Amino acid sequence: MTIEINVPDIGADEVEVTEILVKVGDRVEEEQSLISVEGDKASMEVPASAAGVVKEIKVAVGDKVATGSLIMVFDAEGAAPAAEAPAAEQAAETPAPAAAASVQAVAVPDIGDDEVDVTELLVKVGDVVTEEQPLITVEGDKASMEVPAPFAGTIKSISINVGDKVSTGTVIMEFEVAGSAPAAQPAAAVEAAPVAGGTATKVVAVPDIGGDAVDVTEILVAVGDRVSDEQPLITVEGDKASMEVPAPFAGVVKAIRIQVGDKVSTGTEIMEFEVEGAAPAAAPAPAPAAQAPVERKPAPSAPADSGQVASVEASTGFIENSAYAYATPVIRRMARELGVDLSKVKGTGRKTRILKEDVNSYVKAALAQVQSGAVAPAGKQGGGLDLLPWPKVDFSKFGEVELQPLSRIKKLSGANLARNWAMIPHVTQFDEADITDVEAFRKEQNAVVAKQDLGFKITPLVFILKAVAKTLADLPQFNSSLSEDGESVVLKKYIHIGVAVDTPNGLVVPVVRDVNKKGIYELSEELMAISKKARAGKLTASDMQGGCFTISSLGGIGGTAFTPIVNAPEVAILGVSKSEMKPKWNGKEFAPRLMLPLSLSYDHRVIDGADGARFSSTLAGYLSDIRKLVL
């Protein structure tokens, strides 16, 4: 009996066949991938709707197919003989694995969504490492931290170098852990139960990573490798993140169905594992069918990739990028859209791979040359900032000088601040709040806290946090962000507030989450903890993400007012200066009152001037009488 295999529902558009993953005579299981197709926005694989033997292939690479298109014909009867091979013979041929120390991968723990740079390797191959011993030092946009060992062992290999970028889940080392060994198959088991010692071939698919297709940037295992459960198999990269795909179970890699540069998505089959001790039905699979994926993998994928590169080159005029640049298809597409020649971009990723940041830096440098006058823009008609070139001065002519490099945090934050100041139309609203009563209450409570020995102090900033949270709830337009296209505003239903902390390495902004749901004592403890963490350089990227609004307090240093720069993508920031005792008229006489200067900067594209005045006056009202916070 023959079965027709058609393209399932993939929408109304036609897509192009980029790869054929099977050949005539292959035995195919249900849901096994048959072909790869690519449309305007995504790449996907078409699975088999039924099991059988491939009798005819009705499409070729480059053909256009749509929902319902006939792509293959299967012979359903070819699947029956699979169970006839005796399981005992297969089991007898499979040698029992020898006991040995296990090799376990060490990955970066949860440090948030951002990539960070490896700045120092603290161990070397052969070192015996204890649990929680620091392995590497990494540095992100706003913090530096150490990555500890999750368990003890001897370092067998190090997968990264100083300067590489890593993120949550990136494999950085392999440890040899003594005293454990893979389970052996006893010989008696084969004699007593002929069906118990066989092997099965299991397919490994990409887990749920969302709806988008991502690019394979690195394959971390090879055919024949013995892989443990949760060991990383491949690295994939999308438009906004890089991640590793772990093994869902242990086994030996029998076939790899993808190559670097391929597109994969949720459910895409990437490898075949040989799993020991499985049911006998799968035992004969290695003989007739399991070798097919290994034989077909190199042949179809290389011409398909070459065809894609050739078509891109024909349309853009670039020489073949793969000849001179190591970059993913996402980066190549980005370069084509921006008109960037990748041969001129210096890659900073692993093995000099070109990253998105490298392309952005190249474009920024080119724009800086144009804006400085070093390069004349093509067809210039008065657009742009038309800035004068930065003055070049030899300061040593006037006296002794010392060249001191900026810290990485200052260099990165400086670029962000320059962008925010140039792109956001700032308005700053100045006001002051009477904090005489709240300051007296704070001192009373600190006496209670000290008497009870609770281990923290209540600072004025805690009351400012609570008052700001209440004001954000009253005026939700301040708890928002402008959409990327600038056509709408994203209103946030949570209140997370960033607090600027001055550290020896520069300014960092850890985020206090759910301020509106926490009390004064809880906020005091949390604020003390994150401040210590920040000054010790132990903040992670996740500690500084998710903020809705920022507070920058210079009250402990001095000053009467300043203009804080909005921290994009937020739309407002509050600056707090040093409080001062001033005479204030109470209707009968002048009385001394402790006044706190407030400087509110906001994005005028989202916030009107009247709303800015309402925010500062509402905030000042809450700080003047904290009883209003519970209304």
XYZ file of C-alpha atoms in Angstrom:
631
model
C 0.000 0.000 0.000
C 1.321 3.456 -0.878
C 0.844 6.632 1.146
C 0.972 10.143 -0.316
C 2.804 12.678 1.856
C 1.607 16.269 1.449
C 2.761 19.579 2.923
C 0.706 20.293 6.089
C -0.965 23.620 6.811
C 1.818 26.232 6.671
C -0.324 29.229 5.790
C -1.272 30.731 2.462
C 2.201 31.587 1.127
C 4.417 29.467 -1.088
C 7.790 28.465 0.350
C 10.990 27.239 -1.241
C 12.460 23.767 -0.714
C 15.995 24.331 0.625
C 16.976 20.785 1.623
C 15.766 17.196 1.166
C 16.552 15.199 4.289
C 15.773 11.661 3.059
C 16.317 9.612 -0.100
C 14.470 6.840 -1.934
C 14.692 3.615 0.049
C 15.007 5.258 3.476
C 12.815 3.878 6.233
C 11.076 6.855 7.849
C 9.297 7.112 11.188
C 6.209 9.204 11.828
C 7.089 12.862 12.531
C 10.643 12.408 11.132
C 11.724 15.466 9.138
C 11.559 15.031 5.356
C 12.413 18.397 3.804
C 13.417 21.899 4.865
C 11.524 24.855 3.445
C 12.093 28.584 3.774
C 9.717 31.501 3.361
C 10.094 35.244 3.703
C 10.294 35.228 7.484
C 11.084 31.722 8.717
C 12.657 28.375 7.965
C 11.011 25.098 9.000
C 11.079 21.350 8.461
C 8.176 19.303 7.078
C 7.664 16.076 9.091
C 6.344 12.722 7.889
C 2.623 12.318 8.541
C 3.014 8.503 8.609
C 5.767 5.873 8.851
C 7.006 3.930 5.825
C 9.711 3.501 3.190
C 10.377 6.357 0.755
C 9.252 5.171 -2.684
C 9.254 8.452 -4.674
C 10.373 12.018 -4.043
C 8.217 14.483 -5.969
C 10.189 17.701 -5.254
C 13.720 18.992 -5.721
C 15.775 21.689 -3.997
C 14.587 25.080 -5.269
C 10.990 23.989 -5.990
C 8.119 26.061 -4.582
C 5.546 24.227 -2.437
C 2.463 25.263 -0.493
C -0.109 23.715 1.834
C -1.292 20.412 0.292
C 1.559 20.020 -2.215
C 2.526 16.375 -2.852
C 6.163 15.935 -1.867
C 6.704 12.159 -1.461
C 5.149 8.706 -1.816
C 5.734 6.078 0.891
C 5.408 2.293 0.749
C 3.583 1.447 3.983
C 4.376 -2.277 3.802
C 8.109 -1.653 4.092
C 7.821 -0.960 7.797
C 6.641 -4.453 8.769
C 9.874 -6.497 8.589
C 11.525 -4.237 11.106
C 10.531 -6.482 13.993
C 11.839 -9.729 12.485
C 15.513 -9.379 13.408
C 16.221 -11.207 16.672
C 16.907 -8.826 19.491
C 19.357 -11.255 21.046
C 21.758 -11.001 18.088
C 21.710 -7.218 18.233
C 22.200 -7.277 21.969
C 25.100 -9.710 21.730
C 26.864 -7.487 19.206
C 26.646 -4.450 21.475
C 29.605 -4.473 23.869
C 29.045 -3.365 27.433
C 30.544 0.072 28.073
C 33.548 0.083 30.352
C 33.339 1.858 33.669
C 35.175 5.203 33.774
C 35.097 8.570 35.461
C 32.298 10.690 34.032
C 32.857 13.958 32.201
C 30.372 16.677 33.113
C 29.923 20.028 31.389
C 30.073 23.258 33.386
C 27.777 26.008 32.093
C 27.259 29.662 32.984
C 24.447 29.951 35.595
C 21.505 32.358 35.273
C 23.037 35.826 34.785
C 20.122 37.363 32.864
C 19.504 37.695 29.139
C 22.586 39.696 28.126
C 25.908 38.408 26.841
C 28.987 39.236 28.928
C 32.719 39.234 28.184
C 35.190 36.785 29.712
C 37.866 38.982 31.292
C 39.912 36.399 33.230
C 40.384 32.620 33.447
C 41.085 31.703 37.083
C 41.927 27.998 36.545
C 43.693 25.830 33.964
C 43.393 22.317 32.519
C 44.435 19.723 35.110
C 43.496 21.813 38.157
C 41.481 20.099 40.883
C 38.570 22.424 41.677
C 36.305 22.487 44.718
C 32.585 23.299 44.650
C 31.884 27.076 44.516
C 35.532 27.865 43.609
C 35.618 30.776 41.121
C 36.398 29.632 37.563
C 36.215 32.753 35.389
C 35.561 36.481 35.699
C 33.016 38.055 33.338
C 32.068 41.669 32.753
C 28.888 43.105 31.264
C 27.657 46.585 30.503
C 27.281 47.554 34.143
C 28.911 44.952 36.373
C 31.752 42.470 36.803
C 31.275 39.078 38.487
C 32.862 35.666 39.031
C 31.358 32.363 37.849
C 31.778 29.615 40.501
C 32.087 25.849 40.009
C 28.710 24.097 40.514
C 30.470 20.919 41.666
C 33.972 19.596 42.399
C 36.213 17.835 39.898
C 39.331 17.961 37.725
C 39.336 20.318 34.741
C 39.526 18.273 31.546
C 39.020 21.068 28.996
C 38.274 24.799 28.817
C 35.903 25.837 26.033
C 36.342 29.615 26.190
C 39.120 32.215 26.082
C 39.574 35.700 27.487
C 37.545 38.072 25.308
C 34.853 35.541 24.380
C 31.215 36.413 24.953
C 29.131 34.066 27.116
C 25.559 34.040 28.387
C 23.275 31.942 30.579
C 23.778 28.255 29.705
C 27.031 28.654 27.733
C 29.336 25.666 28.328
C 32.676 26.988 29.577
C 34.509 23.880 30.822
C 34.392 20.117 31.223
C 35.120 18.479 34.582
C 36.183 14.903 35.151
C 34.258 13.755 38.200
C 35.807 10.727 39.906
C 33.860 7.818 41.333
C 31.019 7.651 38.773
C 30.696 5.514 35.696
C 28.171 4.818 32.955
C 25.831 1.928 33.666
C 27.228 -1.353 32.309
C 25.132 -4.007 30.594
C 25.770 -7.328 32.408
C 26.432 -10.272 30.102
C 24.011 -12.425 32.077
C 21.195 -10.108 31.115
C 21.566 -11.077 27.477
C 21.449 -14.755 28.239
C 18.567 -14.583 30.684
C 16.458 -12.112 28.753
C 17.347 -11.846 25.049
C 15.221 -8.728 24.595
C 16.676 -6.617 27.418
C 20.182 -5.582 26.254
C 19.403 -3.927 22.898
C 19.675 -0.351 21.787
C 17.145 2.075 20.366
C 17.587 5.075 18.121
C 15.880 8.152 19.518
C 15.513 11.478 17.756
C 16.558 14.676 19.548
C 14.485 17.745 18.682
C 14.763 21.427 19.569
C 12.674 22.148 22.714
C 10.214 25.045 22.997
C 12.235 28.185 22.178
C 9.332 30.324 20.964
C 7.902 30.840 17.504
C 10.952 32.210 15.679
C 13.521 30.267 13.667
C 17.105 30.611 14.951
C 20.520 29.971 13.415
C 22.851 27.144 14.440
C 26.139 28.856 15.321
C 28.066 25.945 16.824
C 27.802 22.155 17.134
C 29.258 21.087 20.479
C 29.354 17.287 19.983
C 30.425 14.856 17.252
C 29.134 11.524 15.964
C 30.215 8.819 18.409
C 30.311 11.080 21.474
C 28.673 9.751 24.624
C 26.361 12.500 25.895
C 24.866 12.888 29.373
C 21.401 14.200 30.178
C 21.240 18.041 29.915
C 24.681 18.264 28.248
C 24.672 21.106 25.664
C 24.510 19.856 22.063
C 24.384 22.954 19.865
C 24.463 26.725 20.190
C 21.754 28.716 18.413
C 21.368 32.432 17.936
C 18.311 34.531 17.153
C 17.808 38.232 16.650
C 18.082 39.054 20.363
C 19.707 36.157 22.189
C 22.094 33.222 22.020
C 21.405 29.957 23.828
C 22.458 26.332 24.045
C 20.188 23.361 23.318
C 20.707 20.584 25.924
C 20.288 16.837 25.494
C 16.861 15.684 26.751
C 18.313 12.263 27.633
C 21.645 10.430 27.686
C 23.024 8.373 24.807
C 25.615 8.074 22.045
C 25.418 10.523 19.126
C 24.615 8.415 16.086
C 23.811 11.098 13.506
C 23.794 14.894 13.315
C 21.098 16.263 11.012
C 22.067 19.927 10.992
C 25.114 22.042 10.202
C 26.434 25.399 11.336
C 24.370 28.078 9.578
C 21.169 25.997 9.341
C 17.910 27.407 10.675
C 16.044 25.488 13.376
C 12.908 26.114 15.408
C 10.821 24.415 18.073
C 10.474 20.728 17.148
C 13.236 20.626 14.527
C 15.061 17.280 14.686
C 18.762 17.913 15.114
C 20.368 14.575 16.085
C 19.861 10.851 16.569
C 20.984 9.146 19.794
C 21.582 5.463 20.364
C 20.080 4.748 23.772
C 21.081 1.580 25.612
C 18.733 -0.801 27.393
C 15.638 0.050 25.310
C 12.773 -2.131 24.088
C 13.510 -4.715 21.340
C 11.328 -3.087 18.696
C 13.987 -0.496 18.063
C 16.914 -2.951 18.061
C 17.050 -3.706 14.314
C 16.855 -0.016 13.411
C 20.630 0.529 13.144
C 21.040 -2.017 10.338
C 18.698 -0.870 7.569
C 17.800 2.701 8.443
C 19.997 4.405 10.993
C 22.915 4.966 8.602
C 20.812 6.924 6.153
C 20.888 10.221 8.077
C 24.666 9.966 8.471
C 25.122 9.438 4.737
C 22.712 12.114 3.647
C 23.740 14.874 6.045
C 26.734 16.360 4.233
C 25.458 15.980 0.694
C 22.243 18.007 0.445
C 22.991 20.700 3.010
C 26.185 22.009 1.450
C 24.708 22.717 -2.005
C 21.626 24.280 -0.423
C 23.737 26.664 1.633
C 25.909 27.422 -1.362
C 22.847 28.249 -3.407
C 21.614 30.656 -0.768
C 25.001 32.359 -0.551
C 25.224 32.570 -4.330
C 21.771 34.139 -4.663
C 22.621 36.687 -1.969
C 25.890 37.536 -3.664
C 24.155 37.973 -7.005
C 21.650 40.400 -5.523
C 24.103 42.464 -3.455
C 27.359 42.337 -5.384
C 29.317 41.233 -2.302
C 31.988 38.579 -2.647
C 31.286 35.302 -0.866
C 31.085 36.199 2.820
C 32.063 32.726 3.997
C 35.459 33.207 2.331
C 36.466 35.998 4.653
C 34.013 36.337 7.560
C 32.656 34.058 10.265
C 29.084 35.228 10.871
C 25.630 33.727 11.245
C 22.912 34.180 8.608
C 21.166 36.662 10.934
C 24.285 38.853 10.960
C 24.751 38.485 7.184
C 21.159 39.574 6.634
C 21.670 42.525 8.969
C 24.843 43.493 7.093
C 23.038 43.326 3.744
C 20.218 45.533 5.026
C 22.697 48.118 6.336
C 24.999 47.883 3.311
C 27.955 46.734 5.414
C 30.829 44.812 3.811
C 31.594 42.116 6.393
C 35.198 41.841 5.185
C 35.817 45.204 6.855
C 34.236 44.266 10.194
C 36.433 42.887 12.977
C 34.754 39.991 14.813
C 34.997 39.875 18.601
C 33.115 36.613 19.182
C 34.499 33.151 19.678
C 36.903 32.227 16.869
C 36.613 35.857 15.632
C 32.914 35.347 14.843
C 31.238 38.619 13.843
C 28.494 39.558 16.320
C 25.591 41.962 16.058
C 27.503 44.373 18.311
C 30.449 44.324 15.882
C 28.238 45.386 12.968
C 26.620 48.091 15.131
C 30.027 49.373 16.220
C 31.205 49.484 12.611
C 28.120 51.478 11.559
C 28.491 53.854 14.524
C 32.148 54.440 13.672
C 31.235 55.170 10.060
C 28.532 57.602 11.165
C 30.951 59.248 13.575
C 33.377 59.839 10.718
C 30.637 61.461 8.668
C 29.453 63.617 11.562
C 32.990 64.711 12.431
C 33.629 65.820 8.884
C 36.339 63.217 8.307
C 34.176 61.673 5.581
C 31.691 63.588 3.480
C 28.238 61.954 3.373
C 27.008 60.953 -0.067
C 24.301 63.245 -1.400
C 24.317 65.413 1.716
C 21.390 67.847 1.737
C 21.682 69.426 5.164
C 20.406 66.433 7.180
C 22.024 65.054 10.323
C 23.543 66.901 13.250
C 26.275 68.529 11.125
C 28.602 68.676 14.134
C 32.062 70.179 13.977
C 34.949 67.705 14.250
C 36.130 67.025 17.803
C 39.080 69.331 18.557
C 42.484 67.672 18.347
C 44.783 69.133 20.985
C 48.247 68.065 22.099
C 47.822 68.797 25.812
C 51.434 67.829 26.574
C 52.500 71.121 24.999
C 51.084 72.956 28.004
C 52.405 70.767 30.795
C 52.689 67.275 32.213
C 49.799 64.926 31.406
C 48.801 61.361 32.244
C 46.650 59.140 30.019
C 44.185 57.163 32.115
C 41.904 54.715 30.276
C 38.202 54.751 31.057
C 36.762 51.695 32.781
C 34.636 49.411 30.644
C 31.507 50.446 32.563
C 32.186 54.131 31.908
C 32.843 53.541 28.217
C 29.626 51.571 27.768
C 27.476 53.819 29.941
C 28.950 56.866 28.202
C 27.734 55.616 24.820
C 24.270 54.942 26.258
C 24.084 58.352 27.912
C 25.169 60.118 24.707
C 22.499 58.243 22.746
C 19.775 58.984 25.315
C 20.666 62.679 25.523
C 20.752 63.044 21.727
C 17.607 61.039 20.930
C 15.258 61.847 23.843
C 13.764 65.356 24.040
C 14.440 66.013 27.729
C 12.464 68.321 29.994
C 13.413 68.684 33.681
C 10.833 69.734 36.293
C 12.293 71.136 39.532
C 10.392 71.007 42.826
C 10.951 70.433 46.529
C 9.202 68.364 49.177
C 8.763 69.087 52.877
C 10.221 65.994 54.587
C 10.323 67.387 58.137
C 7.721 64.959 59.485
C 8.911 61.888 57.559
C 12.484 62.507 58.709
C 11.366 62.705 62.352
C 9.394 59.458 61.889
C 12.407 57.797 60.231
C 14.666 58.610 63.173
C 12.099 57.247 65.631
C 11.836 53.992 63.688
C 15.609 53.630 63.420
C 15.782 53.785 67.219
C 13.246 50.924 67.349
C 15.189 48.934 64.732
C 18.463 49.420 66.641
C 16.844 48.379 69.921
C 15.504 45.188 68.336
C 18.872 44.586 66.609
C 17.249 43.880 63.214
C 20.486 44.416 61.313
C 19.519 47.281 58.994
C 18.860 51.025 58.954
C 15.975 52.893 57.375
C 17.276 55.526 54.936
C 15.353 58.441 53.401
C 15.634 56.672 50.026
C 13.259 53.933 51.217
C 10.450 56.456 51.765
C 11.231 58.029 48.388
C 10.903 54.572 46.774
C 7.474 54.028 48.342
C 6.286 57.525 47.396
C 7.497 57.120 43.798
C 5.759 53.732 43.514
C 2.486 55.274 44.699
C 2.884 58.184 42.255
C 3.602 55.779 39.348
C 0.372 53.934 40.177
C -1.522 57.261 40.126
C 0.101 58.443 36.862
C 0.705 55.266 34.786
C 2.064 57.144 31.754
C 5.307 57.508 33.740
C 5.424 53.714 34.167
C 5.694 53.065 30.430
C 8.051 52.786 27.461
C 7.794 54.001 23.888
C 7.437 51.166 21.368
C 10.298 50.533 18.950
C 8.369 52.020 16.026
C 7.399 55.062 18.095
C 3.721 54.546 17.285
C 2.465 53.376 20.700
C 3.218 53.300 24.413
C 3.753 50.113 26.431
C 2.046 50.521 29.839
C 3.544 48.247 32.513
C 1.387 46.615 35.176
C 4.340 46.082 37.509
C 6.466 48.633 39.385
C 10.213 47.911 39.413
C 12.432 50.890 40.285
C 16.145 51.244 39.518
C 18.400 52.902 42.095
C 21.682 54.429 40.894
C 24.624 53.273 43.046
C 28.081 54.871 42.941
C 30.833 52.195 42.888
C 34.631 52.316 42.419
C 34.161 51.051 38.841
C 31.441 53.522 37.934
C 27.709 54.052 38.234
C 25.439 50.978 38.229
C 21.645 50.784 38.499
C 20.324 47.672 40.279
C 16.550 47.218 40.191
C 14.258 46.820 43.220
C 11.259 44.764 42.098
C 7.602 45.123 43.115
C 8.236 48.187 45.282
C 4.490 48.781 45.603
C 4.056 45.369 47.283
C 6.813 45.687 49.905
C 6.978 47.409 53.276
C 9.542 49.808 54.700
C 11.474 47.115 56.602
C 11.642 44.729 53.621
C 12.753 47.505 51.270
C 15.418 48.639 53.764
C 16.907 45.144 53.949
C 16.798 44.696 50.156
C 18.299 48.124 49.460
C 21.167 47.453 51.874
C 21.831 44.050 50.262
C 21.914 45.264 46.656
C 24.053 48.273 47.574
C 26.665 45.967 49.154
C 26.464 43.654 46.161
C 26.948 46.575 43.761
C 29.979 47.989 45.558
C 31.536 44.512 45.708
C 31.113 44.162 41.927
C 28.892 41.095 42.264
C 25.750 42.321 40.512
C 24.494 40.088 37.706
C 22.836 41.300 34.531
C 19.452 40.094 35.831
C 19.893 42.359 38.894
C 19.868 45.382 36.570
C 17.044 44.467 34.183
C 13.335 45.188 34.137
C 13.334 48.718 35.602
C 10.337 51.010 34.967
C 11.705 54.205 36.537
C 15.073 55.290 37.988
C 16.055 57.272 41.092
C 19.467 58.977 41.199
C 20.190 60.337 44.667
C 23.079 62.729 45.305
C 21.696 63.780 48.695
C 24.588 62.252 50.576
C 27.095 64.321 48.579
C 25.517 67.743 48.051
C 24.044 70.094 45.482
C 20.699 71.827 45.094
C 19.496 70.488 41.717
C 20.713 68.740 38.559
C 19.408 67.374 35.266
C 19.402 63.556 35.306
C 19.424 61.827 31.901
C 16.502 59.498 31.172
C 17.569 55.837 31.202
C 16.062 54.469 27.951
C 13.737 52.691 27.376
C 12.234 54.283 30.504
C 10.482 57.628 30.059
C 11.405 59.421 33.306
C 14.042 59.633 36.039
C 14.048 61.361 39.426
C 17.090 63.214 40.722
C 17.320 63.825 44.494
C 19.670 66.450 45.961
C 20.736 67.301 49.514
C 17.938 68.320 51.897
C 18.188 71.749 53.523
C 16.452 73.517 56.388
C 14.542 76.551 55.046
C 12.108 79.108 56.467
C 8.582 78.409 55.171
C 5.449 80.486 55.741
C 2.735 78.489 57.504
C 0.047 81.163 57.305
C 0.993 82.845 60.561
C 4.764 82.879 60.664
C 7.941 81.537 59.116
C 8.834 78.123 60.472
C 11.959 76.029 59.857
C 11.160 73.087 57.550
C 13.459 70.417 56.075
C 13.087 70.688 52.277
C 14.210 68.026 49.774
C 15.066 69.214 46.214
C 13.580 67.052 43.437
C 14.611 67.089 39.752
C 12.298 65.122 37.440
C 13.532 64.575 33.844
C 11.103 63.047 31.364
C 10.722 62.144 27.689
C 8.601 64.899 26.158
C 7.438 62.532 23.390
C 5.454 60.604 26.010
C 5.029 63.020 28.932
C 3.439 66.463 28.621
C 4.626 69.391 30.738
C 1.407 69.432 32.750
C 1.823 65.753 33.606
C 5.408 66.428 34.653
C 4.221 69.107 37.075
C 1.488 66.783 38.389
C 4.017 64.023 39.050
C 6.424 66.208 41.025
C 3.645 67.870 43.054
C 1.952 64.501 43.774
C 5.268 62.990 44.845
C 6.019 65.990 47.070
C 2.574 65.582 48.686
C 3.226 61.938 49.565
C 6.659 62.752 51.005
C 5.233 65.608 53.076
C 2.602 63.347 54.652
C 3.415 59.640 54.396
C -0.012 58.755 55.843
C -1.357 59.310 52.332
C 0.596 56.253 51.128
C -1.898 53.933 52.814
C -5.023 55.609 51.398
